[in-house]
Coordinates of C-alpha atoms in Angstrom, one line a residue:
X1 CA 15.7 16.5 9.1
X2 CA 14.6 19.2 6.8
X3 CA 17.7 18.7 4.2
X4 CA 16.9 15.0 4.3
X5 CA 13.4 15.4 3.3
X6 CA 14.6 17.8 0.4
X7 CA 17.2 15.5 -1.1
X8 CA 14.7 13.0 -1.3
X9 CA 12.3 15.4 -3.0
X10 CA 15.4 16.2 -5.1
X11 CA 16.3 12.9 -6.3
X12 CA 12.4 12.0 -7.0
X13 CA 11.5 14.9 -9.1
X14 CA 14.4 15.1 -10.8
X15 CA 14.1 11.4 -12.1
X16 CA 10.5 12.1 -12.8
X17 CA 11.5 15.1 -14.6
X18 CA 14.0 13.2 -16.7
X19 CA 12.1 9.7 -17.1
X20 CA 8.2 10.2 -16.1
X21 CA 6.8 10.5 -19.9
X22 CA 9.0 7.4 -20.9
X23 CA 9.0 5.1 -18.0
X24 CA 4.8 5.9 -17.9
X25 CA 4.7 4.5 -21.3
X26 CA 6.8 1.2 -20.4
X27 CA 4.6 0.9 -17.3
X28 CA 1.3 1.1 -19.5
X29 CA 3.0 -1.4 -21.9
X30 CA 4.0 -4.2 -19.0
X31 CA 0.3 -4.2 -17.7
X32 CA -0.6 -7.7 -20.3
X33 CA 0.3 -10.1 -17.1
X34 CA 0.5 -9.7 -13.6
X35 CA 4.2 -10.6 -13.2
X36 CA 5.6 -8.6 -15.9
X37 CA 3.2 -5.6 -14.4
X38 CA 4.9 -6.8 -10.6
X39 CA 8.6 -6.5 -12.2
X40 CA 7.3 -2.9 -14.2
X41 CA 6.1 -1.8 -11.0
X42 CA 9.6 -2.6 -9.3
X43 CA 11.8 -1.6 -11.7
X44 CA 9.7 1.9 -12.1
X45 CA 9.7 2.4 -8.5
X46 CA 13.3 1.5 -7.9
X47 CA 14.0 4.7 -10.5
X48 CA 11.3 6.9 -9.8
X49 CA 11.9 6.0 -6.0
X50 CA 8.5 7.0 -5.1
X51 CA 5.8 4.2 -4.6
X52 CA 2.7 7.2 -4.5
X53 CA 3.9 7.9 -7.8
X54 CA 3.8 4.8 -9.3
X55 CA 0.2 4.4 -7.8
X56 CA -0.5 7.7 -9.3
X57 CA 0.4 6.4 -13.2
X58 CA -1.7 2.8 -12.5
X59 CA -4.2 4.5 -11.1
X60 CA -4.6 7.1 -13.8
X61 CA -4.7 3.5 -16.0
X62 CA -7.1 1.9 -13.7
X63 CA -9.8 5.1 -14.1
X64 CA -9.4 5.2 -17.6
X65 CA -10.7 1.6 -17.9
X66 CA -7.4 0.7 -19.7
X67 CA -5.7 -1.9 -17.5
X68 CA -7.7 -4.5 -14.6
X69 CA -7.5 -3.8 -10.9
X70 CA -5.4 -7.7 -10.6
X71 CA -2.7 -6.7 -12.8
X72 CA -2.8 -3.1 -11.1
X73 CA -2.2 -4.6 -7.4
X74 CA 0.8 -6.4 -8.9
X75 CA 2.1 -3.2 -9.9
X76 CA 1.6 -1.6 -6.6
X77 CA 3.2 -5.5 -4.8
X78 CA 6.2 -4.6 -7.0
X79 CA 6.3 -1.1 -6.5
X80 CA 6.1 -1.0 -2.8
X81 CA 9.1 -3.2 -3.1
X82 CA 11.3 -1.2 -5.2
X83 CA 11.4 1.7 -3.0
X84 CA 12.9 0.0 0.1
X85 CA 16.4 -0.2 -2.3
X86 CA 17.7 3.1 -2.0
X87 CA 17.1 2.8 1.7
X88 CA 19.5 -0.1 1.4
X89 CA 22.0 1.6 -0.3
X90 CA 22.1 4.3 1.9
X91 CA 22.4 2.0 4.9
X92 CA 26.0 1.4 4.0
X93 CA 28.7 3.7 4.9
X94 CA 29.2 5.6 1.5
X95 CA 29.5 9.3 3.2
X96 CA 32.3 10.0 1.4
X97 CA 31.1 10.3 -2.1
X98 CA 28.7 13.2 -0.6
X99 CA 30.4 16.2 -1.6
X100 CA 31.7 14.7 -4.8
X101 CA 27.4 13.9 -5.5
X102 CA 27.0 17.6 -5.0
X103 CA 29.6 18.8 -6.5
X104 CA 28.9 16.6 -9.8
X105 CA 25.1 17.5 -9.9
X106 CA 26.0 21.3 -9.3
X107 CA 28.3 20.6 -12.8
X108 CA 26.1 18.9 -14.5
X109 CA 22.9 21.2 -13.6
X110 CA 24.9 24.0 -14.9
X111 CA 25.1 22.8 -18.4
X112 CA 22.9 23.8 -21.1
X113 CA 19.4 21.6 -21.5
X114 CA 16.5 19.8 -19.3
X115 CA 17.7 16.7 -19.4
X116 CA 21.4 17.9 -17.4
X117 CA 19.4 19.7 -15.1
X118 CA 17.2 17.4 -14.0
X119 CA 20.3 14.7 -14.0
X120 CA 22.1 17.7 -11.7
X121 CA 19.1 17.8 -9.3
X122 CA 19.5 13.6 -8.7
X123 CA 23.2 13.8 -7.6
X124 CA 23.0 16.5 -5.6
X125 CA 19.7 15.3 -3.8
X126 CA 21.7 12.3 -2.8
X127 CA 24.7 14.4 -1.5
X128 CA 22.4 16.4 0.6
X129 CA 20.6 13.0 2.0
X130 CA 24.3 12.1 2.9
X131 CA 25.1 15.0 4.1
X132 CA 21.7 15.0 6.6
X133 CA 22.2 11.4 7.4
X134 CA 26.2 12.0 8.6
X135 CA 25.3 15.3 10.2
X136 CA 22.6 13.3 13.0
X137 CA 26.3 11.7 14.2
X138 CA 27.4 14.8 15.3
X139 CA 24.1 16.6 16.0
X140 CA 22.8 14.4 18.4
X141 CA 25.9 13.5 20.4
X142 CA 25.1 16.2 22.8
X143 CA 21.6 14.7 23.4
X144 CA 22.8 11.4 24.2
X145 CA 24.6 12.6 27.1
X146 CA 21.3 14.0 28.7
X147 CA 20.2 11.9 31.7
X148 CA 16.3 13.2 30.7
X149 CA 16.3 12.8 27.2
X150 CA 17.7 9.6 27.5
X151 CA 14.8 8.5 30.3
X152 CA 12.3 9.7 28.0
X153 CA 13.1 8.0 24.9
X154 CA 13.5 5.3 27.2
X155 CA 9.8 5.3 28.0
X156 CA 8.9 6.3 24.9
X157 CA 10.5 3.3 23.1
X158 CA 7.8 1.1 25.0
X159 CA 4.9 2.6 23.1
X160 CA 5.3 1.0 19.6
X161 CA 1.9 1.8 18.7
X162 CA 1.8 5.5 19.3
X163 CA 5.4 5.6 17.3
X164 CA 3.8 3.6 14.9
X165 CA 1.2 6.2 14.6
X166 CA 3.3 9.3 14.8
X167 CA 5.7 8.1 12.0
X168 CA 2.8 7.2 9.6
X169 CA 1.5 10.9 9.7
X170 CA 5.2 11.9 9.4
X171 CA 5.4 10.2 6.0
X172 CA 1.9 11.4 5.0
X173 CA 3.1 14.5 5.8
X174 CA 6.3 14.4 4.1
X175 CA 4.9 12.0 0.8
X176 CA 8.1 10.0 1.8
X177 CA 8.4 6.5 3.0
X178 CA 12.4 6.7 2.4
X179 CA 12.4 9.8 4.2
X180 CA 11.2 8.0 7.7
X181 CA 13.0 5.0 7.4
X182 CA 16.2 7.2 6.7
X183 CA 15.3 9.1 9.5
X184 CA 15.0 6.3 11.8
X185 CA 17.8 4.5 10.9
X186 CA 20.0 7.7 11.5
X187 CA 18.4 7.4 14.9
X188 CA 19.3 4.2 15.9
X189 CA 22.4 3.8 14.3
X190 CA 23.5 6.9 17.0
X191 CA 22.2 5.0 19.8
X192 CA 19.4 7.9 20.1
X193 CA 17.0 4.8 20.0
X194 CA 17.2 1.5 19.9
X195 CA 16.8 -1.1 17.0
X196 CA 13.1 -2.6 18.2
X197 CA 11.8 1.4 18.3
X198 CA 13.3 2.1 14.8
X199 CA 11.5 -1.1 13.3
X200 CA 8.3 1.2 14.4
X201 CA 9.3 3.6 12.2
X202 CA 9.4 1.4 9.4
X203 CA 6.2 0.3 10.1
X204 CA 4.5 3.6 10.8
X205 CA 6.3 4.7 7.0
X206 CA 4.6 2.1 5.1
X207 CA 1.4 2.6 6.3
X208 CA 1.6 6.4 6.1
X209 CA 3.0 6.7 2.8
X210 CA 0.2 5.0 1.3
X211 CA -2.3 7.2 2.9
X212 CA -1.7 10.0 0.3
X213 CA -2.8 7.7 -3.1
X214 CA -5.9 7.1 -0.9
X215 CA -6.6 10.8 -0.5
X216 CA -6.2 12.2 -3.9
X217 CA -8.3 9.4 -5.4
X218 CA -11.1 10.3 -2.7
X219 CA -11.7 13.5 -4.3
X220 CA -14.5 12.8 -6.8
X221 CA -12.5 9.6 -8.3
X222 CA -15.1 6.7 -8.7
X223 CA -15.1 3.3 -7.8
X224 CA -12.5 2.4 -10.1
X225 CA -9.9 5.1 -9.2
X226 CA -10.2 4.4 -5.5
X227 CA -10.3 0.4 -5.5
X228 CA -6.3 0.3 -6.1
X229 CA -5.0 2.6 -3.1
X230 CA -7.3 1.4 -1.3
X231 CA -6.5 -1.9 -1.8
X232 CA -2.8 -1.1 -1.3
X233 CA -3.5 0.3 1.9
X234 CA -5.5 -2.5 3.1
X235 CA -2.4 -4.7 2.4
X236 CA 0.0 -2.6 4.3
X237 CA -2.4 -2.2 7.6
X238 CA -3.2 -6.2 7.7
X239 CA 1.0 -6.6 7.3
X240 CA 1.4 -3.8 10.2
X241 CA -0.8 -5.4 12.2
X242 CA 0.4 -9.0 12.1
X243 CA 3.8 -7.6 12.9
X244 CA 2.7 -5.9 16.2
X245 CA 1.0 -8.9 17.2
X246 CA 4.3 -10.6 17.4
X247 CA 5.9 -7.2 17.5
X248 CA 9.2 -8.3 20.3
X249 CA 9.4 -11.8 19.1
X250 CA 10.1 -10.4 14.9
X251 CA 12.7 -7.4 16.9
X252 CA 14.4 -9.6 18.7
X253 CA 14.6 -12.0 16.0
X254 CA 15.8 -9.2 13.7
X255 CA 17.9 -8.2 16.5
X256 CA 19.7 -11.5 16.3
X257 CA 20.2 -11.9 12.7
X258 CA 21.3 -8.1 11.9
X259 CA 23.0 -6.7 14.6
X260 CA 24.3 -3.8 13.0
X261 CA 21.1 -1.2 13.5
X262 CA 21.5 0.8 10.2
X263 CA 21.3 -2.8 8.0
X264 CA 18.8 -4.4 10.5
X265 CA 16.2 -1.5 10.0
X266 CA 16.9 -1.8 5.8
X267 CA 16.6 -5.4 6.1
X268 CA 13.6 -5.3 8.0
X269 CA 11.5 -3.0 5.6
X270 CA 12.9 -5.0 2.6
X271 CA 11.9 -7.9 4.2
X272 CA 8.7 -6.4 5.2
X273 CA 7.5 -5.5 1.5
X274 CA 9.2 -8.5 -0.2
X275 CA 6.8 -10.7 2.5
X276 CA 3.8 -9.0 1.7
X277 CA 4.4 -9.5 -2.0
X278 CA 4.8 -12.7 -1.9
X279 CA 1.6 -13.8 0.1
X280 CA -0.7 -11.4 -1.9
X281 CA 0.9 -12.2 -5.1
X282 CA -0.8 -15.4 -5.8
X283 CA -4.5 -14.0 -4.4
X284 CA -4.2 -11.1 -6.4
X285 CA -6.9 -11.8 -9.3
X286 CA -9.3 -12.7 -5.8
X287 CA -8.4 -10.0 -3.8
X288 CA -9.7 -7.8 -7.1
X289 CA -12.9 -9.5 -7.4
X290 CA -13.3 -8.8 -3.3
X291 CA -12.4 -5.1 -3.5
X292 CA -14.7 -4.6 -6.9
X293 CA -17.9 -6.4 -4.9
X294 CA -17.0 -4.2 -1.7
X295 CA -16.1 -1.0 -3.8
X296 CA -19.1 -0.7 -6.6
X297 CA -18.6 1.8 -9.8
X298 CA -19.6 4.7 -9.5
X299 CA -23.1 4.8 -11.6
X300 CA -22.6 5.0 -15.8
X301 CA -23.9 8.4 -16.5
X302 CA -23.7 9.8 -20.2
X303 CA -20.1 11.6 -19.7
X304 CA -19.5 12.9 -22.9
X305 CA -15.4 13.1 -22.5
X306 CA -15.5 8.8 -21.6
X307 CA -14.0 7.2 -24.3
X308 CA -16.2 4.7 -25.6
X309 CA -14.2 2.5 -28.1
X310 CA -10.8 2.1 -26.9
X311 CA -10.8 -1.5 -26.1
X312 CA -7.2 -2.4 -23.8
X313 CA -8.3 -5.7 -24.1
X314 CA -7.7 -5.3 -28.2
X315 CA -4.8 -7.3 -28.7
X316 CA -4.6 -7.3 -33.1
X317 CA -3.3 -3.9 -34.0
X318 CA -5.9 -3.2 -36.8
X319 CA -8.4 -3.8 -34.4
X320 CA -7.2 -1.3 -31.9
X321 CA -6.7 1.3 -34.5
X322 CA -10.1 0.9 -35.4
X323 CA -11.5 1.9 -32.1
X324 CA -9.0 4.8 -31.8
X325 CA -10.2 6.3 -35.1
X326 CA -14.2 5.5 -33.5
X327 CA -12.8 7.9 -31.2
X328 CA -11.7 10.9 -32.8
X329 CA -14.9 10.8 -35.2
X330 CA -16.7 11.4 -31.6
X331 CA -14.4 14.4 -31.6
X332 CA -15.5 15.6 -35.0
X333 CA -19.0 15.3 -33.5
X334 CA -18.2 17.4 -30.4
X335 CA -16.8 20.2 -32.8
X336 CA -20.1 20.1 -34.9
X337 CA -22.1 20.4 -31.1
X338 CA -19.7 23.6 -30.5
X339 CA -20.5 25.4 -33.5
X340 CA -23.9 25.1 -33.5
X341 CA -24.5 26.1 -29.8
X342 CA -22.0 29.3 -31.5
X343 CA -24.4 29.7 -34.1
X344 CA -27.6 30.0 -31.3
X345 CA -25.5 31.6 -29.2
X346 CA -24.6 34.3 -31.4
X347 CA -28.3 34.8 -32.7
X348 CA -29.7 35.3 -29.0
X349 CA -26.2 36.5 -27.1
X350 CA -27.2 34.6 -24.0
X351 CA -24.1 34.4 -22.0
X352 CA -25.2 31.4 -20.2
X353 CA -25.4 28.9 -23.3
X354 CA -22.3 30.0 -23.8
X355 CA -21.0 28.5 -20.7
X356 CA -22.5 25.5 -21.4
X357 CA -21.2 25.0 -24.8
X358 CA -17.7 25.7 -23.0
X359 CA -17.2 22.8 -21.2
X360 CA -17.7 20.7 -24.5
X361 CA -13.3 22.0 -24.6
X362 CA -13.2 20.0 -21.9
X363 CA -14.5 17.2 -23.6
X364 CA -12.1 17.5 -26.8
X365 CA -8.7 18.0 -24.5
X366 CA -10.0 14.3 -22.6
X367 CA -10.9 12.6 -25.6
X368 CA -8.0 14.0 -27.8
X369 CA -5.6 13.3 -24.6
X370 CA -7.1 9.4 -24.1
X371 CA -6.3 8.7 -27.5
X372 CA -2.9 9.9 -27.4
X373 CA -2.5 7.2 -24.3
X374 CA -4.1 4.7 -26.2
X375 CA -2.0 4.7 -29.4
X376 CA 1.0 5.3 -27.2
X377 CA 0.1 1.8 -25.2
X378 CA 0.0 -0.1 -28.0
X379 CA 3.0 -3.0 -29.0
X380 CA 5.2 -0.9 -31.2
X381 CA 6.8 -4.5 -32.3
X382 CA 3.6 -5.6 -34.1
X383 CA 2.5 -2.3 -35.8
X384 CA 3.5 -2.8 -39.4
X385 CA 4.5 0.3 -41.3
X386 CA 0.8 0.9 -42.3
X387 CA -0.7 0.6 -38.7
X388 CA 2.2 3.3 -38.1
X389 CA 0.9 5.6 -40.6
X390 CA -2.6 4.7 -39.9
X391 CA -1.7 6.0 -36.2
X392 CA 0.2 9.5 -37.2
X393 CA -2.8 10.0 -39.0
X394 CA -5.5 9.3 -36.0
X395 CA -3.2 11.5 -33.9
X396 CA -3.1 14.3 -36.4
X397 CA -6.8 14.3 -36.8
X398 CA -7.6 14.0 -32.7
X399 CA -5.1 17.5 -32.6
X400 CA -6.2 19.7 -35.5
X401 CA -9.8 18.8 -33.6
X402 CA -8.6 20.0 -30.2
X403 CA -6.9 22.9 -31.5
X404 CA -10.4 24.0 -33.5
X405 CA -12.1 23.5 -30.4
X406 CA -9.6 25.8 -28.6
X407 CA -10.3 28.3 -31.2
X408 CA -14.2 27.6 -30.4
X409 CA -13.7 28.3 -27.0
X410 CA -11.6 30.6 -26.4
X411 CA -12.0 32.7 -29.5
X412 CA -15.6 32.7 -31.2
X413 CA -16.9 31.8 -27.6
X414 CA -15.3 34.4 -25.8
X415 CA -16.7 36.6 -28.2
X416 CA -20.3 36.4 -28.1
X417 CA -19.6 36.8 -23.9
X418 CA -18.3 40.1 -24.7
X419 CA -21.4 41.2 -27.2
X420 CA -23.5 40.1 -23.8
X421 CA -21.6 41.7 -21.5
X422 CA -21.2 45.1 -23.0
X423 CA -24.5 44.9 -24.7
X424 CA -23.1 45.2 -28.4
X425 CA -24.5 44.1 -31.3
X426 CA -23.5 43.4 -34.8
X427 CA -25.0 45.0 -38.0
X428 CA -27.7 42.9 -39.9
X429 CA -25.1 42.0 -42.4
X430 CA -22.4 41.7 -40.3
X431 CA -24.2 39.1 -38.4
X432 CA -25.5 37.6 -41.2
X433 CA -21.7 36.9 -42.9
X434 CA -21.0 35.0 -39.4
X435 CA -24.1 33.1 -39.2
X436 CA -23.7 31.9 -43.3
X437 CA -19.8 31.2 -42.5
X438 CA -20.7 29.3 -39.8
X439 CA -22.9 27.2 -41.7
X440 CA -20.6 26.3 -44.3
X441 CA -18.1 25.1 -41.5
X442 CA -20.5 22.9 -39.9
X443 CA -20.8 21.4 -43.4
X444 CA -17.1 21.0 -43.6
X445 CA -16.6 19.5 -40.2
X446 CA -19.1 16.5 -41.5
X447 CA -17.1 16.7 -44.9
X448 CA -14.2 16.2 -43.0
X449 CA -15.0 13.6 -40.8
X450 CA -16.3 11.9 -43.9
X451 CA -12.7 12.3 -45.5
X452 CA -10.9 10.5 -42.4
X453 CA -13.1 7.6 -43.0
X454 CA -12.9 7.3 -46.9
X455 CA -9.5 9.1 -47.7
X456 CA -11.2 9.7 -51.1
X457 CA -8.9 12.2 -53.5
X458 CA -12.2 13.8 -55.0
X459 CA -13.1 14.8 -51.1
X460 CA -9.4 15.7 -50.2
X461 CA -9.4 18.3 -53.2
X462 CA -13.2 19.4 -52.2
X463 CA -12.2 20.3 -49.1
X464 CA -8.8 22.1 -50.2
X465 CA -11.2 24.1 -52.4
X466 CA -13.0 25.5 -49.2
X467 CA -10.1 26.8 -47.8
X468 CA -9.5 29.2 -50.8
X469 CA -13.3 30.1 -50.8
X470 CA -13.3 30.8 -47.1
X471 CA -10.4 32.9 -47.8
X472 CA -12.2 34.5 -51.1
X473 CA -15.8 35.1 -48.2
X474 CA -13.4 36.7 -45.3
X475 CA -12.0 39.1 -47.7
X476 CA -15.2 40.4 -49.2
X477 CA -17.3 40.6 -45.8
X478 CA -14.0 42.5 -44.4
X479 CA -13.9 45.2 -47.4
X480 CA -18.0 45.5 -46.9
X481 CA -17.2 45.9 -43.4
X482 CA -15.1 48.6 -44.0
X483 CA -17.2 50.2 -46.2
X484 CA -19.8 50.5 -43.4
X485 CA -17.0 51.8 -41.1
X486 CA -16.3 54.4 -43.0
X487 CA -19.9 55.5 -43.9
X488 CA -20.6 55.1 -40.1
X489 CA -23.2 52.5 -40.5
X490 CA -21.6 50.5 -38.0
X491 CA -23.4 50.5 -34.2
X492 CA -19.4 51.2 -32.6
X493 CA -16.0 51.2 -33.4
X494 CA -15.7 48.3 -31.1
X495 CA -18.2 45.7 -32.6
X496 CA -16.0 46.2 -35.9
X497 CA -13.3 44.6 -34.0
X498 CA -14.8 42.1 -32.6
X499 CA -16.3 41.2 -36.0
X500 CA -12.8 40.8 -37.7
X501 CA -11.7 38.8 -34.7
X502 CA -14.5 36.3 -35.3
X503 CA -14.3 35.8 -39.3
X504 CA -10.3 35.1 -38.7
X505 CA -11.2 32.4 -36.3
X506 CA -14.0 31.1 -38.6
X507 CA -10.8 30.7 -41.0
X508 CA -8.6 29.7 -38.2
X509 CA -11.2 26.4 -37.5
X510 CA -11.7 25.9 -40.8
X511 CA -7.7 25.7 -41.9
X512 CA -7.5 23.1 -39.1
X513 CA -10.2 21.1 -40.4
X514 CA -8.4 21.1 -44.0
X515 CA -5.1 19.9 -42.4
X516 CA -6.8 17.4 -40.1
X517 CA -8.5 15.1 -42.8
X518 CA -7.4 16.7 -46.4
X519 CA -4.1 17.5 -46.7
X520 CA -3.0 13.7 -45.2
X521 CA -5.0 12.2 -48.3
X522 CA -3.2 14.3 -51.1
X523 CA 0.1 14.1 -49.5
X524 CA 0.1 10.4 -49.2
X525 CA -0.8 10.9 -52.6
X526 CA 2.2 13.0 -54.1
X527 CA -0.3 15.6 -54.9
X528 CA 0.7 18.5 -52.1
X529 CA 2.9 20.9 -53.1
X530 CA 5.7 21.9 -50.3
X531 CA 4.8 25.7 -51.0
X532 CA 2.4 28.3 -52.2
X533 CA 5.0 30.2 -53.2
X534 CA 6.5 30.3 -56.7
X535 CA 9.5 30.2 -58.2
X536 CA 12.1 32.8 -57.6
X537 CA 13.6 33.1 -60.7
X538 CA 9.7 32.7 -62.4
X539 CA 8.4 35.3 -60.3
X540 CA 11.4 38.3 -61.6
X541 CA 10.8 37.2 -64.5

């Protein structure tokens, strides 16, 4: 049981190794229309083979306020379909290509690079499911032959709702549908139980897979997060339930039409998902409005990292390029909040505004991460080659910003925490070269944000020029600084260090800001040379 739990594991993160970024990006393009997003959420499924991850991605969507909770439930209808096919593959007799599974992933896992790796983890995850499933055939022949064992599952096999139970928190446990179903097919195909008592285990799998989706969006998700597990878990329990009402009637009837248990028990939870999907499928857009009335949003509070202009309902390309670059100007406007609460914190060296200008990161890596999404959602087929441009150049700008805010954060930051901590202090003028540096890149994070909106040459080569100078300003306040070291006018050996630290990181933020917004403008231009370097030949000469 343990092997076949870890070939599953093996086959799902190994295709979500190899095809999660990509196949998250065709899901977020499929969510226009609720069958497309249905057939997405099969066809990801039947790859990924994992329904809870597929709920994870829409889910992540559905939070984000970029995709509706109707198109969202057709996912999860589709999804929850796709994963019953590998149990119907497996059903069939196909032992025999198990060691040649293993022996071709241990090949290709061997070779050089992620992508063979994560292909070598697939194949041999399905030899080892194989292997488990062909190993209960010999395994439980022994317990077959035992007169109490077989009186106990006997009695046992009566209670369909404790079985129904059991398995559920078996494949919560196990984040595995597949895994239960497999395991109960095994079961019955062996005669351990019979076909009636393994159709309870297909049951208790369905409902106890989607248990886990319902979980992880409980902890402090809002409203919107949780209405789609939630929902999906409703569906599941009002389908178990109307199956147990007529629970001997559908087994017998199952019974009848698939005699074979291994096929009757894939049939049935094919059957079983495909039935659900098609009697919620055309109710989906008013099962949404139910859940939405019974599951409120949470209350709109002023959460700086919530993007504010990406529109997924923005269908014209210019349009939606618009909003993204809205967005990363709030970014420039985080930056600017950063290095001011630097500037105050570094005049009072109170460690606690320094925390609180910390989390601001926070809000530069979720805005800077939202946008990414959003330009990567967008119809590739109706960008024109200016809207692509137009988008390299939203992306640069949202990174250079992130990265300046790492440098806030966990450089300049960092910093004045250590001046607190250790009581240190800088010299008078040492203080006062930060505090005017500071200033002037304030000034450029406005010049720059500016520049992104305009893309006016005369900016562009403004801003260039502030590099050099910032390079001129670090050079002289580090040869005065030395100067006072080796006077000993400086308080410690260990404030001079610190000092240095803190004008390269000035730099460091201001360099980013120049390649964010200026060096775009002058290279579209013609007008940015490949090198600072000269010539070779000019140079000797």
């Amino acid at each position: 049981m343990a092997l076949l739990l870890w070939g599953v594991h093996m086959v799902q993160s190994g295709v979500q190794r190899a095809f999660g970024a990509r196949l998250r990006v065709l899901l977020g393009r499929a969510l226009k229309g609720r069958l497309s997003a249905a057939l997405a959420g099969l066809g990801v499924t039947t790859v990924l083979q994992s329904s809870t991850a597929t709920g994870l991605m829409v889910t992540g969507f559905v939070g984000g306020g970029l995709v509706g909770l109707a198109p969202a439930l057709a996912v999860m209808l589709g999804a929850n379909i796709g994963t019953t096919l590998i149990v119907q593959l497996l059903s069939f007799n196909i032992y025999v290509v198990a060691p040649a599974s293993v022996l071709a992933g241990l090949v290709v896992f061997r070779r050089e690079g992620a992508s063979y790796r994560d292909f070598g983890r697939v194949f041999i995850g399905l030899g080892l499911i194989l292997i488990a499933l062909h190993e209960f055939s010999s395994l439980l022949q022994p317990v077959l032959t035992t007169p109490l064992v077989r009186q106990a599952l006997s009695q046992l096999s009566g209670h369909i709702i404790f079985i129904v139970l059991a398995t559920a928190m078996l494949a919560w446990a196990a984040h595995s549908s597949a895994a239960v179903v497999l395991l109960g097919m095994s079961l019955a195909a062996q005669g351990v139980i019979p076909a009636p008592t393994a159709l309870a285990f297909v049951l208790g799998a369905n409902l106890g897979s989607s248990i886990n989706p319902v979980l992880e969006a409980a902890s402090g998700a809002g409203g919107d997060a949780r209405r789609l597990p939630l929902g999906n878990l409703l569906v599941r329990a009002v389908g178990v339930l109307a199956i147990l009402a007529g629970f001997h009637e559908i087994a017998a009837l199952v019974s009848r039409l698939e005699p074979t248990p291994a096929r009757a028990v894939a049939d049935f939870h094919t059957a079983f998902n495909l039935a659900l999907a098609l009697l919620v499928f055309p109710w989906v857009g008013a099962y949404a409005a139910l859940l939405e009335r019974l599951i409120p949003s949470a209350p709109v509070t002023a959460d700086p990292a919530r993007p504010l202009y990406l529109d997924p309902a923005a269908r014209d390309p210019a349009v939606a390029l618009g909003g993204a670059a809205r967005e990363a100007l709030r970014m420039a406007d985080v930056l600017e909040a950063m290095l001011r609460g630097f500037r105050a914190a570094l005049e009072t060296v109170d460690r606690r505004e320094v925390a609180d200008i910390q989390r601001a990161d926070d809000v530069l890596d979720k805005l800077n991460h939202a946008i990414k999404a959003y330009v990567a959602s967008l119809d590739q087929e109706r960008l024109t080659g200016g809207d692509h441009r137009r988008s390299t150049r939203i992306l640069a700008f949202a990174t250079s910003l992130e990265q300046a805010g790492d440098v806030v954060d966990k450089g300049l930051l960092r910093l004045v925490g250590k001046l607190a901590k250790r009581d240190l202090v800088f010299s008078a003028e040492n203080q006062a070269a930060l505090l005017t540096l500071t200033e002037r890149l304030i000034a450029n994070v406005r010049a720059a944000a500016a520049l992104f909106v305009s893309s006016e040459e005369r900016g562009a080569r403004l801003l260039v020029r502030e590099k050099e100078a910032f390079r001129e300003f670090e050079a002289e306040a580090s040869t005065r600084h030395f100067a006072e070291l080796r006077s000993g006018a400086l308080p410690t050996v260990e404030t001079s260090a610190l000092f240095l630290d803190a004008l390269g990181d000035l730099k460091r933020v201001n360099a980013y800001l120049v390649e964010a917004a200026a060096y775009p403008v002058l290279e579209a231009r013609g007008d940015l040379l490949p090198t600072r370097l000269r010539d070779v030949a000019t140079a000797v000469d």
